Short mmCIF file of C-alpha atoms and ligand atoms in Angstrom, two decimals:
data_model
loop_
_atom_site.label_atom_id
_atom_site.label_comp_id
_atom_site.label_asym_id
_atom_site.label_seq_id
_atom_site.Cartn_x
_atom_site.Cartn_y
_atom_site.Cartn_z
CA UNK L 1 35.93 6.59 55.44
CA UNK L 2 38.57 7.85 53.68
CA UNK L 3 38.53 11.10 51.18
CA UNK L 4 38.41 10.82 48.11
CA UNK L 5 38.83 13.04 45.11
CA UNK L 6 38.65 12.81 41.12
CA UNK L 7 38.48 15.55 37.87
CA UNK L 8 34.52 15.66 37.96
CA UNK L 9 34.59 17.36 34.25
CA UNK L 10 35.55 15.43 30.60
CA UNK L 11 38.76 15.76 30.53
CA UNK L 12 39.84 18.50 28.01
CA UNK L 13 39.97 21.78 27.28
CA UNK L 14 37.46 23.91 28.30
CA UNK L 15 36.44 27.53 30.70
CA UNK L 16 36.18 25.33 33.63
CA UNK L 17 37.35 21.75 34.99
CA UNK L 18 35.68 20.62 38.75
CA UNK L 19 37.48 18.82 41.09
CA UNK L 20 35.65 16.96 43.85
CA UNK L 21 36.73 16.07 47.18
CA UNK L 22 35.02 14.17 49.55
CA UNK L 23 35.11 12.44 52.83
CA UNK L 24 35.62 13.41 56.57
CA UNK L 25 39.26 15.31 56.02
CA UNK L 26 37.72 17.30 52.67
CA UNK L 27 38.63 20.63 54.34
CA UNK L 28 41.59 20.36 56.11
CA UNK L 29 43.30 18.58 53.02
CA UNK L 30 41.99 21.42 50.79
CA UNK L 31 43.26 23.90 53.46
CA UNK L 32 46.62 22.90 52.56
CA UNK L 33 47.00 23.00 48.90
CA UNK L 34 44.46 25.86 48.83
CA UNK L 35 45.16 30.06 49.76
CA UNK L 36 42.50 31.89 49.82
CA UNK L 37 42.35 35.72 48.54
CA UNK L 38 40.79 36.52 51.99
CA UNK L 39 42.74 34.41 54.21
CA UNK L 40 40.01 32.64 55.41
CA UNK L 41 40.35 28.52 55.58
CA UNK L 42 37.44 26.03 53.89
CA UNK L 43 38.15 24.24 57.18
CA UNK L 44 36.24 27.56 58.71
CA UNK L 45 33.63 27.80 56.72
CA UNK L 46 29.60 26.72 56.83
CA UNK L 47 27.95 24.86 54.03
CA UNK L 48 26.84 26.58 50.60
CA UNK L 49 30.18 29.21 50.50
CA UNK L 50 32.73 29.66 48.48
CA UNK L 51 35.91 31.41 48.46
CA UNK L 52 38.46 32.47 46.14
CA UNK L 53 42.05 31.49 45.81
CA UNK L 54 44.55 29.65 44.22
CA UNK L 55 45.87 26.37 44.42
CA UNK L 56 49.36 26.18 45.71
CA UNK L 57 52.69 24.06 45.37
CA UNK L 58 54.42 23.12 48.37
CA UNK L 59 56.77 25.95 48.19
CA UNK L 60 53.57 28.42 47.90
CA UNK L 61 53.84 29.19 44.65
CA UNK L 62 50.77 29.51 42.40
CA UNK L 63 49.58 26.23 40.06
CA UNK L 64 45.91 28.10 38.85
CA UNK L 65 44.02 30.45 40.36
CA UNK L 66 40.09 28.15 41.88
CA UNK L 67 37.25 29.02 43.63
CA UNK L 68 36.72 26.49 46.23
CA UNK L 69 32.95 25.65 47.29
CA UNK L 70 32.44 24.26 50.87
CA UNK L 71 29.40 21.54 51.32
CA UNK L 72 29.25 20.24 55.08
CA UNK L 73 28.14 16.91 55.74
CA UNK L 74 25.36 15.90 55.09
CA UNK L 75 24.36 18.17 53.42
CA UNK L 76 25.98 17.64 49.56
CA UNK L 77 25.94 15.21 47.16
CA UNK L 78 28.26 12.34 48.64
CA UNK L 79 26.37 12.99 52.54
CA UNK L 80 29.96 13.33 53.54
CA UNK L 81 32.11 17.22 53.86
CA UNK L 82 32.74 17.72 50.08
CA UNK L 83 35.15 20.58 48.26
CA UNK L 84 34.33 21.59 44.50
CA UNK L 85 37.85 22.96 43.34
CA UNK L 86 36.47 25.30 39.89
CA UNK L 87 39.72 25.43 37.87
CA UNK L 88 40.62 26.40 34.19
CA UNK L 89 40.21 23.35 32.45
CA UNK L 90 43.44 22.18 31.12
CA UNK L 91 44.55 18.54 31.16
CA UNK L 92 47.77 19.15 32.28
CA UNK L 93 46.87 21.96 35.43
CA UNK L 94 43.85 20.12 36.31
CA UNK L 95 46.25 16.77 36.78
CA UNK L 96 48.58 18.73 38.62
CA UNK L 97 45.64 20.24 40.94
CA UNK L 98 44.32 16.84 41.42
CA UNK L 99 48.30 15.11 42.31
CA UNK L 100 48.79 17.74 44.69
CA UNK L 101 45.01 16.70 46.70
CA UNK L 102 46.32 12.90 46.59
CA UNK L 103 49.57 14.44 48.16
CA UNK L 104 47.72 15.99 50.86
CA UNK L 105 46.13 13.09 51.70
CA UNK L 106 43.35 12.08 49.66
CA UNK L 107 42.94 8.84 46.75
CA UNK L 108 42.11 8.44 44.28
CA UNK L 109 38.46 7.78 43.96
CA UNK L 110 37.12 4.94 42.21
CA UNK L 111 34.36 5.22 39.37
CA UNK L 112 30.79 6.09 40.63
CA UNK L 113 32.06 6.50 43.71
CA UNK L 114 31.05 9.61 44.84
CA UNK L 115 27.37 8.82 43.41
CA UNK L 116 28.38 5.17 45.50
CA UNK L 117 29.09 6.91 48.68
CA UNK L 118 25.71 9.04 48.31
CA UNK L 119 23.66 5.68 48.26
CA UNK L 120 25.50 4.66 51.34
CA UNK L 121 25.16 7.24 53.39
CA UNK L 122 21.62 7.07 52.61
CA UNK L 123 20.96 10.41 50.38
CA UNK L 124 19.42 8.14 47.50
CA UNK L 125 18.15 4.67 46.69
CA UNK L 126 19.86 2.32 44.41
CA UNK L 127 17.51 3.23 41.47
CA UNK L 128 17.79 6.98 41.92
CA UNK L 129 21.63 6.58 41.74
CA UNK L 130 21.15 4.20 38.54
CA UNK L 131 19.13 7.53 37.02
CA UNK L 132 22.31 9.38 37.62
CA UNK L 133 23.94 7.70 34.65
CA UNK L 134 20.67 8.16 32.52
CA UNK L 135 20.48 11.80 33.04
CA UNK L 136 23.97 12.04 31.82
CA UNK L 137 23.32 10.13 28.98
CA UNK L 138 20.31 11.24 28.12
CA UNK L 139 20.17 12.44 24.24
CA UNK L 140 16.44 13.75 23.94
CA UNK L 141 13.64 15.73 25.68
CA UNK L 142 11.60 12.98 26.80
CA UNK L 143 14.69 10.35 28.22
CA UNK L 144 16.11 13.21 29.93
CA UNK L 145 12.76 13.69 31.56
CA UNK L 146 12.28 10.53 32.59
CA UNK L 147 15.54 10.13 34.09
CA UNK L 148 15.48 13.13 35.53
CA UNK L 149 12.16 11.79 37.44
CA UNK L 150 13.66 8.45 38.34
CA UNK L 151 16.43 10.33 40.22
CA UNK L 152 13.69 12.48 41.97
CA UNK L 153 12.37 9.49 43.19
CA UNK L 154 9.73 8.27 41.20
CA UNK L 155 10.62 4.85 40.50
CA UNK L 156 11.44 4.40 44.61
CA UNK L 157 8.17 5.53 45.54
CA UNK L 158 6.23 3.14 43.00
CA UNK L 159 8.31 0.20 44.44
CA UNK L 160 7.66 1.22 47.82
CA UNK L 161 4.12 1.16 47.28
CA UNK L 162 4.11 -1.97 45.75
CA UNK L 163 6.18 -3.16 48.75
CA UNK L 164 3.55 -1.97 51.31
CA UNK L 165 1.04 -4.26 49.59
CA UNK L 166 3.40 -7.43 49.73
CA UNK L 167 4.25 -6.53 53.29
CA UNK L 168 0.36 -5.43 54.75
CA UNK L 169 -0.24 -9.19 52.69
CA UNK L 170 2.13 -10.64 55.09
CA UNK L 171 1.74 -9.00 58.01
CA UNK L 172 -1.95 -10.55 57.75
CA UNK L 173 -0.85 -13.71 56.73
CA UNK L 174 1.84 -13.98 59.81
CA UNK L 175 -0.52 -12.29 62.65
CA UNK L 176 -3.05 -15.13 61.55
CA UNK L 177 -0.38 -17.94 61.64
CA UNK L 178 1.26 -16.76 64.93
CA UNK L 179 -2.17 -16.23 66.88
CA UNK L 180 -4.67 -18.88 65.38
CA UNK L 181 -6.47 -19.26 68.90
CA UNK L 182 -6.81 -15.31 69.20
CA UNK L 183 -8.98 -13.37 68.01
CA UNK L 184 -7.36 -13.00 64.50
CA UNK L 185 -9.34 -13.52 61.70
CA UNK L 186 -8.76 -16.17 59.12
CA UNK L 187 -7.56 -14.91 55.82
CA UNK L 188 -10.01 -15.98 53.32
CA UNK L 189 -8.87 -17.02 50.45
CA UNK L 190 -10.77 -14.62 48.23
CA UNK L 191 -9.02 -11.88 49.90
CA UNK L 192 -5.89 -13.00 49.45
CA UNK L 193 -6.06 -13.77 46.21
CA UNK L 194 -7.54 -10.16 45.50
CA UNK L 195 -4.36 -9.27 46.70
CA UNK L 196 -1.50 -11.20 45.29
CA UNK L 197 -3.53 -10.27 41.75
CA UNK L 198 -3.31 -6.04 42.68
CA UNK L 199 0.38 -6.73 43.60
CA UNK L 200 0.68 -8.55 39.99
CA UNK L 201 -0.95 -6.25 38.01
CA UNK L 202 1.07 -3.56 39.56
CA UNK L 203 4.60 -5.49 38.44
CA UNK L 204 3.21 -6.52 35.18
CA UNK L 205 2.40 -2.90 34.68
CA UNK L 206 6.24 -1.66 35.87
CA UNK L 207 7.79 -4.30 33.92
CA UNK L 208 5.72 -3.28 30.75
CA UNK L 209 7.67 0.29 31.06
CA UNK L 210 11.10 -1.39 30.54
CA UNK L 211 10.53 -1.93 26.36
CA UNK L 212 9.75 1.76 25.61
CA UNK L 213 12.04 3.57 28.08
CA UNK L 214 14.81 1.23 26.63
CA UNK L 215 13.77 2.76 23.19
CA UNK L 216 13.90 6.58 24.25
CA UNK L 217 17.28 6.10 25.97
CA UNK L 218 19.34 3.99 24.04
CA UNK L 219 17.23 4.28 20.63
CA UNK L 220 16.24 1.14 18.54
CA UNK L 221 18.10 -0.80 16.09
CA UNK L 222 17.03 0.72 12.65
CA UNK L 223 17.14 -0.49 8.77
CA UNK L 224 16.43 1.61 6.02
CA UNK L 225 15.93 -0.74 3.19
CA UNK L 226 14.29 -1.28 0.23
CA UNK L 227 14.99 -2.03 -3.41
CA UNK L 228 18.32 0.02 -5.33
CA UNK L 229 17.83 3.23 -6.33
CA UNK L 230 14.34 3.92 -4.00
CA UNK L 231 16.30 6.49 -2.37
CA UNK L 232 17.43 5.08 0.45
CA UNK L 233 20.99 6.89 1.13
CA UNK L 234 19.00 9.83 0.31
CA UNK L 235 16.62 9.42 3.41
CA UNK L 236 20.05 8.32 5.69
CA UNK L 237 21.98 11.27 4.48
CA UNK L 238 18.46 14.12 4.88
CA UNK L 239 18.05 12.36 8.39
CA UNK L 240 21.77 12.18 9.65
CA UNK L 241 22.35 15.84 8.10
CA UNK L 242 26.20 14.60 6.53
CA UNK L 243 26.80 12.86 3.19
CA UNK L 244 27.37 9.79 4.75
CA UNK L 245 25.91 7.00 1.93
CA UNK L 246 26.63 7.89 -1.64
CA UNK L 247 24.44 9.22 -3.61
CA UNK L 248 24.61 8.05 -7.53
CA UNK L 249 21.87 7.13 -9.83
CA UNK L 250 23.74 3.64 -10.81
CA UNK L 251 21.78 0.93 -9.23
CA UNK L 252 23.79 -1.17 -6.42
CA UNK L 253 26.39 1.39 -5.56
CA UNK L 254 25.72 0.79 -1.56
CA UNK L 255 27.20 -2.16 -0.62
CA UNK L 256 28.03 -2.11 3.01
CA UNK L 257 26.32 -1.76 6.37
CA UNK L 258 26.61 2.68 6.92
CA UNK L 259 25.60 3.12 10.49
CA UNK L 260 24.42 6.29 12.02
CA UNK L 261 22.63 7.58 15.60
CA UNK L 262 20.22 10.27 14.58
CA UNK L 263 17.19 11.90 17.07
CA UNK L 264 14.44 11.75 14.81
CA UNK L 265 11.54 13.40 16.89
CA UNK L 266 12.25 12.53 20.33
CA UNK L 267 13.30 8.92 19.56
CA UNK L 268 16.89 7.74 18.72
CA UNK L 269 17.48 5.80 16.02
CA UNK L 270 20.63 3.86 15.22
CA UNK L 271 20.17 3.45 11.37
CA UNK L 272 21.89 1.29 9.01
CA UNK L 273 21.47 2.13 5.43
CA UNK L 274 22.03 -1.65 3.97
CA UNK L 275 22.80 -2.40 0.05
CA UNK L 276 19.95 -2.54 -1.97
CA UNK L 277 18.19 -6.18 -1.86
CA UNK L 278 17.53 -7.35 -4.92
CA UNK L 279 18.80 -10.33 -7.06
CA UNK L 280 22.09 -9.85 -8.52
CA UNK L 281 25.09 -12.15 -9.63
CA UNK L 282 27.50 -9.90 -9.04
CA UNK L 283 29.59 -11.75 -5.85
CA UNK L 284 30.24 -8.63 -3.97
CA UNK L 285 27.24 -7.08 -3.99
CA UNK L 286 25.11 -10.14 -3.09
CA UNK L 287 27.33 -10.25 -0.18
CA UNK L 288 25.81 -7.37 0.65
CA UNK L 289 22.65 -8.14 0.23
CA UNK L 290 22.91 -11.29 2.47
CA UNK L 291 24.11 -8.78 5.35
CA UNK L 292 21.23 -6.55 4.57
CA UNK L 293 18.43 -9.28 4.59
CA UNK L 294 20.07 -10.32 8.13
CA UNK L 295 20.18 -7.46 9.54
CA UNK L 296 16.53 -6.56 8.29
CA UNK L 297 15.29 -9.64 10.00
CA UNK L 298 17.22 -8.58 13.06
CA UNK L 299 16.24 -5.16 13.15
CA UNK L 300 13.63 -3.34 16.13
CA UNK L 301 12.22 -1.15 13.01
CA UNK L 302 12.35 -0.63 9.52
CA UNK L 303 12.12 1.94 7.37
CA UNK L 304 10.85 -0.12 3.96
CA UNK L 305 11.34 2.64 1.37
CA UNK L 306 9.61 2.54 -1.89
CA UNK L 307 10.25 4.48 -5.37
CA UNK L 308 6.90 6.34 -5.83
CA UNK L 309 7.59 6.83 -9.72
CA UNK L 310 7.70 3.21 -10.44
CA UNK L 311 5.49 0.48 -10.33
CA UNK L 312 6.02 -2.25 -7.79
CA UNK L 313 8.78 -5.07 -8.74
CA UNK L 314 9.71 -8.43 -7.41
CA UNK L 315 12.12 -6.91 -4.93
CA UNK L 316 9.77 -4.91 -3.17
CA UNK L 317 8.02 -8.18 -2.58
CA UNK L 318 10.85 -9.46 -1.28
CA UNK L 319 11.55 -6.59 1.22
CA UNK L 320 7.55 -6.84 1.90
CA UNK L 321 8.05 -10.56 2.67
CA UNK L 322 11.11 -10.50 4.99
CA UNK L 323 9.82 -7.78 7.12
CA UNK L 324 7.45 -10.32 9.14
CA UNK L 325 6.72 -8.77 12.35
CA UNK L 326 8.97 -6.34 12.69
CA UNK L 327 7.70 -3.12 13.63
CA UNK L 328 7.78 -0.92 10.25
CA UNK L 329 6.80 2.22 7.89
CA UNK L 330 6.72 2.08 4.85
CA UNK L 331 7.56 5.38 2.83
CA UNK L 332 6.87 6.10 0.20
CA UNK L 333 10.05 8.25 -1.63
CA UNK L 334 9.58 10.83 -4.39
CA UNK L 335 6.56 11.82 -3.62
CA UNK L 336 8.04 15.07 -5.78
CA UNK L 337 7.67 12.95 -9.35
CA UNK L 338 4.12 11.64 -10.79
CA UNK L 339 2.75 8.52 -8.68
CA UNK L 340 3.19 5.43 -10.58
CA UNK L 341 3.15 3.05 -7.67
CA UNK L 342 0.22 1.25 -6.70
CA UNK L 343 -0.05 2.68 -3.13
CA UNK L 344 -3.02 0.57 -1.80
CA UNK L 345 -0.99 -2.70 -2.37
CA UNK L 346 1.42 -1.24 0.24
CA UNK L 347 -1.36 0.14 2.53
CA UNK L 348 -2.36 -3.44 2.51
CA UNK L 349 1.00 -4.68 4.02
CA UNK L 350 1.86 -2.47 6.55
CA UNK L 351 -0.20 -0.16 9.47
CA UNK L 352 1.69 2.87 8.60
CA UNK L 353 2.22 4.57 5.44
CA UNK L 354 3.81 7.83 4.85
CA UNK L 355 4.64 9.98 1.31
CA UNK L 356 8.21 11.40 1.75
CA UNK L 357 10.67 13.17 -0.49
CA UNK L 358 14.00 12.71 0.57
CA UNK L 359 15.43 15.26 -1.82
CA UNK L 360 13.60 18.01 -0.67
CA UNK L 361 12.39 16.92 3.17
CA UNK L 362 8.69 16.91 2.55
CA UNK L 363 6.72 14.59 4.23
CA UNK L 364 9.23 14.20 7.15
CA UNK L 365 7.40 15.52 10.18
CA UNK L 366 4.48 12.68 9.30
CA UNK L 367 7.58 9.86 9.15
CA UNK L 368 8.79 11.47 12.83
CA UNK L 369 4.97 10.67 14.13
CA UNK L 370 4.70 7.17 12.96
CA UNK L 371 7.84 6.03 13.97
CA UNK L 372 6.66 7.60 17.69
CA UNK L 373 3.46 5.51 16.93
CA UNK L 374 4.97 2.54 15.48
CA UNK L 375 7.40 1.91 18.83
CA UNK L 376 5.37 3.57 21.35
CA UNK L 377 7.18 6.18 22.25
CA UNK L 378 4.67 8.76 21.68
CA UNK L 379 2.78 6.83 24.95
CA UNK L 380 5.70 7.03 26.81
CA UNK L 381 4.82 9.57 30.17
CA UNK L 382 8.02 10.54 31.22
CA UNK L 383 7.00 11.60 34.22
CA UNK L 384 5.65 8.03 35.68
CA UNK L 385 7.89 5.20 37.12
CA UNK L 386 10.00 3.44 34.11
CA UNK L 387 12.19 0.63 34.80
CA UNK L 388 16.09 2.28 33.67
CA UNK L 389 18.23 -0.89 33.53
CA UNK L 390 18.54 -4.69 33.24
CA UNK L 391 19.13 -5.60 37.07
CA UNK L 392 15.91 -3.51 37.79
CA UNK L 393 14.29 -5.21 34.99
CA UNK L 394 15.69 -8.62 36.38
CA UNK L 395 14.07 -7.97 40.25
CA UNK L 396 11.08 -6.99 39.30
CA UNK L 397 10.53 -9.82 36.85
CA UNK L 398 11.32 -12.05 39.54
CA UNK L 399 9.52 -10.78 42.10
CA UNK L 400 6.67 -11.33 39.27
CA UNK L 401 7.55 -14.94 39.29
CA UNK L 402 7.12 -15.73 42.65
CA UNK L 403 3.79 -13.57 43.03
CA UNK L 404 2.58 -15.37 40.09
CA UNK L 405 3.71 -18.85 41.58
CA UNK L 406 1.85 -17.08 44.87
CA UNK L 407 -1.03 -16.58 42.99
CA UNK L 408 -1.47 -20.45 42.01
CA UNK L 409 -0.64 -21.20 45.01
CA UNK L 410 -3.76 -19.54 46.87
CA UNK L 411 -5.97 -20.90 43.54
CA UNK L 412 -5.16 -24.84 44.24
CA UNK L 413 -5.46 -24.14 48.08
CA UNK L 414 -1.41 -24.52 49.06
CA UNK L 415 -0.98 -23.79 52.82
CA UNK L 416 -0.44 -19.97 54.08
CA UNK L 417 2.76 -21.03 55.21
CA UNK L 418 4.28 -21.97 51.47
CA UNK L 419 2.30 -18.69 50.26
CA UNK L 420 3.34 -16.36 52.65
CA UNK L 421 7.78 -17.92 51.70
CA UNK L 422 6.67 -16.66 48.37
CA UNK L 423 5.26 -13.96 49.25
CA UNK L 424 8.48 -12.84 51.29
CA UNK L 425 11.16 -14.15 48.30
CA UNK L 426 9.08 -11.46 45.89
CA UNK L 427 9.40 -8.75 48.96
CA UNK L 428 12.88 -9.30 49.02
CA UNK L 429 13.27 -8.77 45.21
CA UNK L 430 11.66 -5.32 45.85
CA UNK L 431 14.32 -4.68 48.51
CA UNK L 432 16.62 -5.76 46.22
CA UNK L 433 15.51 -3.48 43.44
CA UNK L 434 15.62 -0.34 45.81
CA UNK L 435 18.83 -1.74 47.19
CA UNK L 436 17.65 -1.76 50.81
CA UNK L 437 19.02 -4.92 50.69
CA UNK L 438 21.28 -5.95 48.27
CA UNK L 439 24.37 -7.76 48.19
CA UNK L 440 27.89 -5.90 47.98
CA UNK L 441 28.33 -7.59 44.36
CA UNK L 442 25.51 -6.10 42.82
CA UNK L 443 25.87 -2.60 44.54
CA UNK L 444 29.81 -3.21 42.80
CA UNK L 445 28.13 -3.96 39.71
CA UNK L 446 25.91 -1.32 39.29
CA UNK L 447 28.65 1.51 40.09
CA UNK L 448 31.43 -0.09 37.98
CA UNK L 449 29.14 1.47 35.01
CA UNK L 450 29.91 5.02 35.88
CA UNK L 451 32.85 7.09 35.05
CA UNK L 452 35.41 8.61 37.20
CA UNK L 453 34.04 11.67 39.37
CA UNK L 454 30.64 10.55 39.31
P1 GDP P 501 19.36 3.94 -2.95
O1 GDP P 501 19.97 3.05 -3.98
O2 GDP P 501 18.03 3.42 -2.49
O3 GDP P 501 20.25 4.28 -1.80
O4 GDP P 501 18.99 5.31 -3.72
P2 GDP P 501 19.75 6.71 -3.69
O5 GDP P 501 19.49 7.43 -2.42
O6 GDP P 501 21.15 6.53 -4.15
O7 GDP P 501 18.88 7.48 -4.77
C1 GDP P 501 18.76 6.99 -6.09
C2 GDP P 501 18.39 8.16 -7.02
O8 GDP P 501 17.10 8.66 -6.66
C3 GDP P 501 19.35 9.34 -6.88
O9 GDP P 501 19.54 9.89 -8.15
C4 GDP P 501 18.61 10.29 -5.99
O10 GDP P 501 18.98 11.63 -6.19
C5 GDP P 501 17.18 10.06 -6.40
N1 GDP P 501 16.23 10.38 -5.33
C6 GDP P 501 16.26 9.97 -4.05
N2 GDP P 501 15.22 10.48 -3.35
C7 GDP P 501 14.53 11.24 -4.22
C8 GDP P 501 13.33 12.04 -4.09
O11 GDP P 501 12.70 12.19 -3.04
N3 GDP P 501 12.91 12.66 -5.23
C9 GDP P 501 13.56 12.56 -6.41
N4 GDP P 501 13.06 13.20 -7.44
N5 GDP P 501 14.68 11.82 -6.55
C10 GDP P 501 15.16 11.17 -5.48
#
């Protein structure tokens, strides 16, 4: 293979910029745009050392001053001999570092690929390099957590296990169909079944994880509405910290979609303060309030906010009707001013109710635990096996599909043969998931979603 090497760091200015190298000739390319302070050559060195220098032009004259850190093969990141260049982190001297590795003899390398060449070489599964990206992107306590665990391995191991079971199944089911006049016995029926039902309730159970892991990573799809003047832009501007909405005291005065991602607890939130819905004749504005209705009915929560001086009007009816199923709290705003709202009609309408003021923050610790409660994220165990992405979500639904079929199957008294093809199609999808076999096009897929010197 050849070696490979990329700017490992965001690009920008900073104390330090990484440059990886990696492949078979890691050392001896490094060697020659590389002097150390000691004299001593990377090519020389064992695993875990480092040495100080500076990185060199051809003519031997100084570009920045590194410290080089030698990984043998296979033990670093990539499997393979790998060089972490530490430079100052300026665009332009990190570029020039990095032109003078390609002229030594390395390329460029493509994205993911160093995480790629780590799943080749066998240091990690396909769904512990997936996590990779996760823990990068992680924004809270609890995602990072998780991801953090699926790159330790805890999504493999469930997969594996659920993989033994398919795989004892067939073993059974083959040793049975390849000696019938030995001394094999028959597979009952009950006993198989038994066992393609464990093997589903172990997928359903996975797949179940997808919904609320998808939450605490990439956050949910949030609408603050309610009628004009509840105090809506307050709540968006106390939750994103910024005067983002305006604030006035004239009724209508939001008429646009303002979008903001907040952490509120441990759970990300994009939010969308929408215009006001209520009836109006005024063309603009009822423009929108279309958009805001829409995007209420397309929202994965909503934050139906409701003026606790007043009484309830027609438009909080309104709100109350188009929220349907949509997961939701209502809060109650101003809960600084005398009550005048009748409270129990709301309590009636939705599961979770919380008193807020969004002037002075009070109340805004119990909206943080709802929300958890309302989406499930406070149930979220960051330390079992959550499904990260769509193609894992994708394998393990199938491989549902065909133990499912597989269950039928054994019900209505289908021969072992058929039974055991599905059985093997939903042990494949497992294989697929981990990417112990997997087709060059998917592995492509999955590492075209990293960055450069990943
Ligand atoms: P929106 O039309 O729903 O976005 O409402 P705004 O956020 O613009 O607020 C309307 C008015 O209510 C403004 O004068 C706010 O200062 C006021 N307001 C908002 N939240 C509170 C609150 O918790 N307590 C009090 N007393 N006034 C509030």
């Amino acid at each position: 293979m050849n070696t490979i090497a990329a700017i490992s760091t965001p690009i920008g200015t900073g104390g330090i910029g990484v440059i990886r190298v990696s492949g078979t000739d890691a050392f001896s390319i490094s060697d020659s745009v590389f002097i150390s302070l000691s004299g001593k050559r990377l090519f020389d060195r064992p695993g875990y050392t480092a040495l100080y220098g500076h990185i060199i032009e051809k003519d031997g004259s100084h570009i920045d001053e590194a410290i080089a850190t030698c990984f043998r093969a296979p033990l670093s990141y990539t499997g393979e001999n790998v060089v972490e260049f530490s430079c100052h982190s300026g665009i332009y001297l990190l570029r020039k570092v990095l032109s003078r590795i390609y002229e030594a003899g390395a390329v460029q390398a493509k994205p993911g690929e160093f995480t790629e060449r780590a799943f080749l070489n066998g240091k990690i599964d396909l769904t512990e390099a997936e996590a990779v990206m996760d823990i990068i992107s992680a924004a809270g306590e609890t995602s990072s957590r998780a991801a953090i665990a699926g790159k330790e391995g805890i999504l493999s191991r469930k997969i594996s296990s659920i993989k033994d079971m398919t795989v004892s199944l067939l073993s059974h089911l083959s040793a049975w169909a390849d000696f019938p006049d030995e001394d094999v016995p028959e597979l009952d029926r009950a006993t198989l079944l038994s066992s393609v039902i464990s093997i589903k309730d172990e997928l359903r159970k996975l797949l179940a994880t997808f919904d609320s892991g998808k939450i605490i990573r990439e956050g949910v799809d949030t609408v603050i509405a309610g009628s004009p003047n509840a105090g809506k832009s307050t709540l968006m501007n106390f939750l994103s910290g910024c005067e983002k909405s305006i604030v006035t005291p004239v009724a209508g005065t939001t008429r646009d979609i303002v979008e903001e991602r907040i952490m509120l607890g441990d759970t990300p939130l994009i939010l969308a303060d929408t215009a006001g819905i209520r009836s109006t004749d005024d063309p603009v504005e009822s423009i929108g309030v279309k958009k805001a209705i829409d995007r209420v009915r397309q929202a994965g929560l909503i934050l139906a906010v409701f003026d606790s001086s007043r009484s309830l009007s027609d438009d909080d009816m309104e709100l109350i009707d188009n929220i349907g199923d949509i997961p939701s709290v209502a809060v109650i705003n101003k809960s600084d001013l005398p009550l005048m709202l009748d409270t129990k009609k709301i309590e009636h309408f939705f599961a979770h109710t919380v008193f807020i003021s969004a002037k002075n923050g009070n109340g805004i610790d119990n909206l943080k635990t709802a929300v958890a409660e309302v989406l499930g994220t406070d149930k979220v165990d960051p330390s079992s096996a959550m499904l990260f992405s769509d193609r894992q979500r994708e394998s393990v639904r199938k491989a549902l599909d065909y133990i499912v079929e597989a269950e039928n199957a054994s019900t209505n008294g289908v021969t072992f043969d058929a039974i055991t093809v599905l059985i093997e199609s939903a042990t494949e999808c497992l294989m697929e998931l981990s990417g112990e076999k997997v087709s060059d096009k998917v592995i492509d897929e999955v590492f075209s979603k990293f960055c450069v010197g990943k």
